[in-house]
Amino acid sequence: MAWRVILSVLFLISSNLQGGAAGAPQVPCYFIYGDSLCDSGNNNDLVTDAKANYPPYGVDFPEGATGRFTNGRTFADFIAELLGFDEYIPPFATANGSDILRGVNYASGGAGIRDETGQQLGGRISLNHQLQNHLITILRIREMLGADAETYLNKCAYTIWMGSNDYLNNYLMPDIYPTSTLYTPEEYADVLIEQYEQQLKTLYSYGARRLAIFGLSEIGCAPAEVAEYGTNGSLCVDEIDDLVLPFNDRLKPLIKELNSNLTGAEFVYVNTYGVTTNAVPGASLTSPTCCKVKKDDGQCIPFSTPCLNRTLYSYYDGFHPTETVHLEVAEIGYAALLSSDASPFDIYRVSGGSEEGYTESKR
Ligand SMILES: *[C@@H]1O[C@H](CO)[C@@H](O)[C@H](O)[C@H]1NC(C)=O
Ligand SMILES: *[C@@H]1O[C@H](CO)[C@@H](O)[C@H](O)[C@H]1NC(C)=O
Ligand SMILES: *[C@@H]1O[C@H](CO)[C@@H](O)[C@H](O)[C@H]1NC(C)=O
Ligand SMILES: *[C@@H]1O[C@H](CO)[C@@H](O)[C@H](O)[C@H]1NC(C)=O
């Protein structure tokens, strides 16, 4: 693992230098869809419990607590850096003017593939709603670029990481949601993937070609889940980890199929299963969360003092990984070292090829 971390750091530094020297990012724009794993402020003005715009969130982020559910940057921030952007992609809630030409972050804490997911938390922007917001952006871009808008949108990078809440804040809450009585885990994965397929096709119809789709990680290892369910001697709640496997098992071949069916689609499946527990060797031996968490929702207690050395932890609060894990996720997606990390190619290969086709990966 160590050589991999060193490689990652070197890669990040060299990529920053190159980005700075060359001045232009590898793609003109980057659009982000997702949940609290990459929300960067879209929930701040919503009436919802799913908010992180207070310390100690953002303790390692230059602007402090922005609404990011972690101590520092999210994987989407790292991917923006790796792509050569010198500013982070603005959240839809505050993006204005020509900002949107660099891309927009639509992600919203608590959101899911299904519209009802996360409703017990309050306001959140479901994936369907995020796609509607993207249409608003497209209309604005058309006003600015006219007939060039379509080819512009084809050149952008797109990432989407969705589905965790459809389990954590839906299927696993039988008192509130009927899904677990309606569907077996296999059936539920079918239902989710069918809807996801339509949403990915919608995104394609809106011009997305270079789209990285992140599979689900081992959400049963989240300290809040471990505290709630117990683990029977294992490090994680194995029943919950097993629940998301059928989702990943269906998603990967779907991406392959979409690549062959949709002309020009260069969709990437990113395997994040295991990343949270592997990114910080030995983390599970220390206390499980960096910040002190509220018992009811697993989020950081407002204005509490976090742990001193954040690099020693995988989880910042009861559900959300630290910046160290986010960096690993970005690396896996952007410059996969193993073909099992990202397939059929990584974001670097997809994005580096702008007009000339794929270039050799930097590795
Ligand atoms: C865009 O938003 C930023 C920060 O929210 C603000 O400083 C700026 O004046 C706004 N620009 C326009 C054109 O509205
Ligand atoms: C715990 O593990 C033991 C041994 O594998 C098994 O017999 C038991 O049913 C498990 N209990 C729960 C609650 O999963
Ligand atoms: C891809 O095309 C084949 C042949 O038309 C079709 O059977 C299949 O359902 C399509 N798959 C997807 C994911 O659209
Ligand atoms: C944090 O922990 C890492 C790994 O043990 C160590 O290399 C680093 O020096 C520590 N940083 C601080 C500020 O203590």
Coordinates of N, CA and C in Angstrom, one line a residue, residues 204-317:
Y204 N -26.4 11.2 -20.9 CA -25.8 11.1 -22.2 C -26.6 11.9 -23.2
S205 N -27.9 11.9 -23.1 CA -28.7 12.7 -24.1 C -28.5 14.2 -23.9
Y206 N -28.0 14.6 -22.7 CA -27.7 16.0 -22.4 C -26.2 16.3 -22.8
G207 N -25.5 15.3 -23.4 CA -24.2 15.6 -23.9 C -23.1 15.0 -23.2
A208 N -23.3 14.3 -22.1 CA -22.2 13.7 -21.4 C -21.6 12.5 -22.1
R209 N -20.3 12.5 -22.4 CA -19.6 11.4 -23.0 C -18.6 10.8 -22.1
R210 N -17.8 11.7 -21.5 CA -16.7 11.2 -20.6 C -17.2 11.2 -19.1
L211 N -17.9 10.1 -18.8 CA -18.6 10.0 -17.5 C -18.0 8.9 -16.7
A212 N -17.5 9.2 -15.5 CA -17.0 8.2 -14.6 C -18.1 7.9 -13.5
I213 N -18.5 6.7 -13.4 CA -19.5 6.3 -12.4 C -18.9 5.5 -11.3
F214 N -19.0 5.9 -10.1 CA -18.4 5.3 -8.9 C -19.3 4.3 -8.3
G215 N -18.9 3.0 -8.2 CA -19.6 2.0 -7.5 C -19.7 2.3 -6.0
L216 N -20.4 1.4 -5.3 CA -20.6 1.7 -3.9 C -19.4 1.1 -3.1
S217 N -19.1 1.7 -2.0 CA -18.0 1.3 -1.1 C -18.6 0.4 0.0
E218 N -17.8 0.0 0.9 CA -18.2 -0.9 2.0 C -18.9 -0.1 3.1
I219 N -20.1 0.4 2.8 CA -20.8 1.3 3.7 C -21.1 0.6 5.1
G220 N -21.1 -0.7 5.2 CA -21.3 -1.4 6.5 C -20.1 -1.2 7.4
C221 N -19.0 -0.6 7.0 CA -17.9 -0.3 7.8 C -18.0 1.1 8.5
A222 N -19.0 1.9 8.1 CA -19.1 3.2 8.7 C -19.3 3.1 10.2
P223 N -18.6 3.8 11.0 CA -18.7 3.7 12.5 C -20.1 3.8 13.0
A224 N -20.9 4.7 12.3 CA -22.3 4.8 12.8 C -23.1 3.5 12.6
E225 N -22.8 2.8 11.5 CA -23.5 1.6 11.2 C -23.0 0.5 12.2
V226 N -21.7 0.5 12.4 CA -21.1 -0.5 13.4 C -21.7 -0.3 14.8
A227 N -21.8 1.0 15.2 CA -22.4 1.3 16.5 C -23.9 0.9 16.6
E228 N -24.6 1.1 15.5 CA -26.0 0.8 15.5 C -26.3 -0.7 15.5
Y229 N -25.6 -1.5 14.6 CA -25.9 -2.9 14.4 C -25.0 -3.9 15.1
G230 N -23.8 -3.4 15.5 CA -22.9 -4.4 16.0 C -22.3 -5.2 14.9
T231 N -21.2 -5.9 15.1 CA -20.5 -6.6 14.0 C -20.3 -8.1 14.3
N232 N -20.7 -8.6 15.4 CA -20.5 -10.0 15.7 C -19.1 -10.4 15.4
G233 N -18.1 -9.6 15.9 CA -16.7 -10.1 15.8 C -16.0 -9.6 14.5
S234 N -16.7 -9.2 13.5 CA -16.1 -8.7 12.3 C -15.8 -7.2 12.5
L235 N -15.0 -6.6 11.5 CA -14.7 -5.1 11.6 C -15.9 -4.3 11.2
C236 N -16.7 -4.9 10.3 CA -17.8 -4.2 9.7 C -19.1 -4.9 9.9
V237 N -20.2 -4.3 9.5 CA -21.5 -4.9 9.5 C -21.6 -5.7 8.2
D238 N -21.2 -7.0 8.2 CA -21.1 -7.7 7.0 C -22.4 -7.8 6.2
E239 N -23.5 -7.8 6.9 CA -24.8 -7.9 6.2 C -25.0 -6.7 5.4
I240 N -24.6 -5.5 5.8 CA -24.8 -4.3 5.0 C -23.8 -4.3 3.9
D241 N -22.6 -4.7 4.1 CA -21.6 -4.7 3.0 C -22.1 -5.7 1.9
D242 N -22.7 -6.8 2.3 CA -23.2 -7.8 1.4 C -24.3 -7.2 0.6
L243 N -25.1 -6.3 1.2 CA -26.3 -5.8 0.5 C -25.9 -5.0 -0.7
V244 N -24.8 -4.2 -0.7 CA -24.4 -3.4 -1.9 C -23.7 -4.2 -3.0
L245 N -23.3 -5.4 -2.7 CA -22.6 -6.1 -3.7 C -23.4 -6.4 -5.0
P246 N -24.7 -6.8 -4.8 CA -25.5 -7.0 -6.1 C -25.6 -5.7 -6.9
F247 N -25.6 -4.5 -6.2 CA -25.7 -3.3 -7.0 C -24.4 -3.1 -7.8
N248 N -23.3 -3.3 -7.2 CA -22.0 -3.2 -8.0 C -21.9 -4.2 -9.1
D249 N -22.4 -5.4 -8.8 CA -22.3 -6.5 -9.7 C -23.1 -6.2 -11.0
R250 N -24.2 -5.4 -10.8 CA -25.0 -5.1 -12.0 C -24.5 -3.8 -12.7
L251 N -23.9 -2.9 -11.9 CA -23.5 -1.6 -12.5 C -22.3 -1.8 -13.4
K252 N -21.4 -2.6 -13.1 CA -20.2 -2.7 -13.9 C -20.5 -3.2 -15.4
P253 N -21.3 -4.3 -15.5 CA -21.6 -4.7 -16.9 C -22.6 -3.7 -17.6
L254 N -23.4 -3.0 -16.8 CA -24.2 -2.0 -17.4 C -23.4 -0.9 -18.1
I255 N -22.3 -0.5 -17.5 CA -21.4 0.5 -18.0 C -20.8 0.0 -19.3
K256 N -20.4 -1.2 -19.3 CA -19.8 -1.8 -20.5 C -20.8 -1.8 -21.7
E257 N -22.0 -2.2 -21.3 CA -23.1 -2.2 -22.3 C -23.4 -0.8 -22.9
L258 N -23.5 0.1 -22.0 CA -23.7 1.5 -22.4 C -22.6 2.0 -23.4
N259 N -21.4 1.6 -23.1 CA -20.3 2.0 -23.9 C -20.4 1.5 -25.4
S260 N -21.0 0.2 -25.4 CA -21.1 -0.3 -26.8 C -22.4 0.2 -27.5
N261 N -23.4 0.5 -26.7 CA -24.7 0.9 -27.3 C -24.8 2.4 -27.6
L262 N -24.1 3.2 -26.9 CA -24.3 4.7 -27.0 C -23.0 5.2 -27.8
T263 N -23.3 5.7 -29.0 CA -22.2 6.2 -29.8 C -21.4 7.3 -29.1
G264 N -20.1 7.1 -29.1 CA -19.2 8.1 -28.5 C -19.1 8.0 -27.0
A265 N -19.9 7.2 -26.3 CA -19.8 7.1 -24.9 C -18.5 6.5 -24.4
E266 N -17.8 7.2 -23.5 CA -16.6 6.7 -22.8 C -16.9 6.7 -21.3
F267 N -17.7 5.8 -20.9 CA -18.1 5.7 -19.5 C -17.1 4.8 -18.8
V268 N -16.8 5.2 -17.5 CA -15.8 4.5 -16.7 C -16.5 4.0 -15.5
Y269 N -16.3 2.7 -15.1 CA -16.8 2.2 -13.9 C -15.6 2.2 -12.9
V270 N -15.8 2.9 -11.7 CA -14.8 3.0 -10.7 C -15.1 2.1 -9.5
N271 N -14.3 1.2 -9.2 CA -14.5 0.3 -8.1 C -14.0 0.9 -6.8
T272 N -14.9 1.3 -5.9 CA -14.5 1.9 -4.7 C -14.7 0.9 -3.5
Y273 N -15.0 -0.3 -3.8 CA -15.3 -1.3 -2.7 C -14.0 -1.6 -2.0
G274 N -13.9 -1.3 -0.7 CA -12.6 -1.6 0.0 C -11.8 -0.4 0.2
V275 N -12.0 0.7 -0.5 CA -11.1 1.8 -0.4 C -11.1 2.5 0.9
T276 N -12.2 2.6 1.6 CA -12.2 3.3 2.9 C -11.4 2.5 3.9
T277 N -11.5 1.2 3.9 CA -10.8 0.5 4.9 C -9.3 0.3 4.6
N278 N -9.0 0.4 3.3 CA -7.6 0.2 2.9 C -6.7 1.4 2.8
A279 N -7.4 2.6 2.7 CA -6.6 3.8 2.4 C -5.7 4.2 3.6
V280 N -6.1 3.9 4.8 CA -5.4 4.3 6.0 C -5.0 3.0 6.8
P281 N -3.9 2.4 6.5 CA -3.5 1.2 7.2 C -3.5 1.4 8.7
G282 N -4.2 0.5 9.4 CA -4.2 0.5 10.8 C -5.2 1.5 11.4
A283 N -6.0 2.2 10.6 CA -6.9 3.2 11.1 C -7.9 2.5 12.0
S284 N -8.4 1.3 11.7 CA -9.4 0.7 12.5 C -9.0 0.4 13.9
L285 N -7.7 0.4 14.1 CA -7.2 0.1 15.4 C -7.2 1.3 16.4
T286 N -7.3 2.5 15.8 CA -7.4 3.7 16.6 C -8.9 4.0 16.8
S287 N -9.3 5.0 17.5 CA -10.7 5.2 17.7 C -11.4 5.5 16.4
P288 N -12.6 5.1 16.1 CA -13.2 5.0 14.8 C -13.4 6.4 14.1
T289 N -13.8 7.4 14.8 CA -14.1 8.7 14.0 C -13.1 9.8 14.5
C290 N -12.8 10.7 13.6 CA -11.9 11.8 14.0 C -12.6 12.8 14.8
C291 N -13.8 13.2 14.4 CA -14.6 14.2 15.2 C -15.5 13.5 16.2
K292 N -15.9 14.2 17.2 CA -16.9 13.6 18.1 C -18.2 13.7 17.5
V293 N -19.0 12.6 17.5 CA -20.2 12.6 16.7 C -21.4 12.6 17.6
K294 N -22.5 13.1 17.0 CA -23.8 13.1 17.6 C -24.4 11.7 17.5
K295 N -25.0 11.2 18.6 CA -25.5 9.8 18.6 C -26.6 9.6 17.6
D296 N -27.5 10.7 17.5 CA -28.6 10.5 16.6 C -28.3 10.4 15.2
D297 N -27.4 11.2 14.6 CA -27.2 11.1 13.2 C -25.8 10.9 12.7
G298 N -24.9 10.7 13.7 CA -23.5 10.3 13.3 C -22.7 11.5 12.7
Q299 N -23.2 12.7 12.7 CA -22.5 13.8 12.2 C -21.7 14.5 13.3
C300 N -20.7 15.3 13.0 CA -19.8 15.9 14.0 C -20.7 16.8 14.9
I301 N -20.3 16.8 16.2 CA -20.9 17.8 17.1 C -20.4 19.2 16.7
P302 N -21.3 20.1 16.5 CA -20.9 21.4 16.0 C -19.8 22.1 17.0
F303 N -18.8 22.6 16.4 CA -17.7 23.3 17.1 C -16.9 22.4 18.0
S304 N -17.1 21.1 17.9 CA -16.2 20.3 18.8 C -14.8 20.2 18.2
T305 N -13.8 19.9 19.0 CA -12.4 19.8 18.6 C -12.2 18.4 17.9
P306 N -11.7 18.4 16.7 CA -11.5 17.1 16.0 C -10.1 16.5 16.4
C307 N -9.8 15.3 16.0 CA -8.6 14.7 16.3 C -7.4 15.6 15.7
L308 N -6.2 15.4 16.2 CA -5.1 16.3 15.8 C -4.6 15.8 14.5
N309 N -4.4 14.5 14.3 CA -3.7 14.0 13.1 C -4.8 13.3 12.2
R310 N -5.3 14.1 11.3 CA -6.4 13.5 10.5 C -6.0 12.4 9.5
T311 N -4.7 12.3 9.2 CA -4.2 11.3 8.3 C -4.3 9.9 8.9
L312 N -4.5 9.8 10.2 CA -4.5 8.5 10.9 C -5.9 7.9 10.9
Y313 N -6.9 8.6 10.3 CA -8.3 8.1 10.4 C -8.9 7.9 9.0
S314 N -9.7 6.9 8.9 CA -10.5 6.7 7.6 C -11.8 7.5 7.7
Y315 N -12.4 7.6 8.8 CA -13.7 8.2 8.9 C -13.6 9.5 9.7
Y316 N -14.1 10.6 9.1 CA -14.1 11.9 9.8 C -15.2 11.9 10.8
D317 N -16.5 11.6 10.3 CA -17.6 11.5 11.3 C -18.1 10.0 11.2

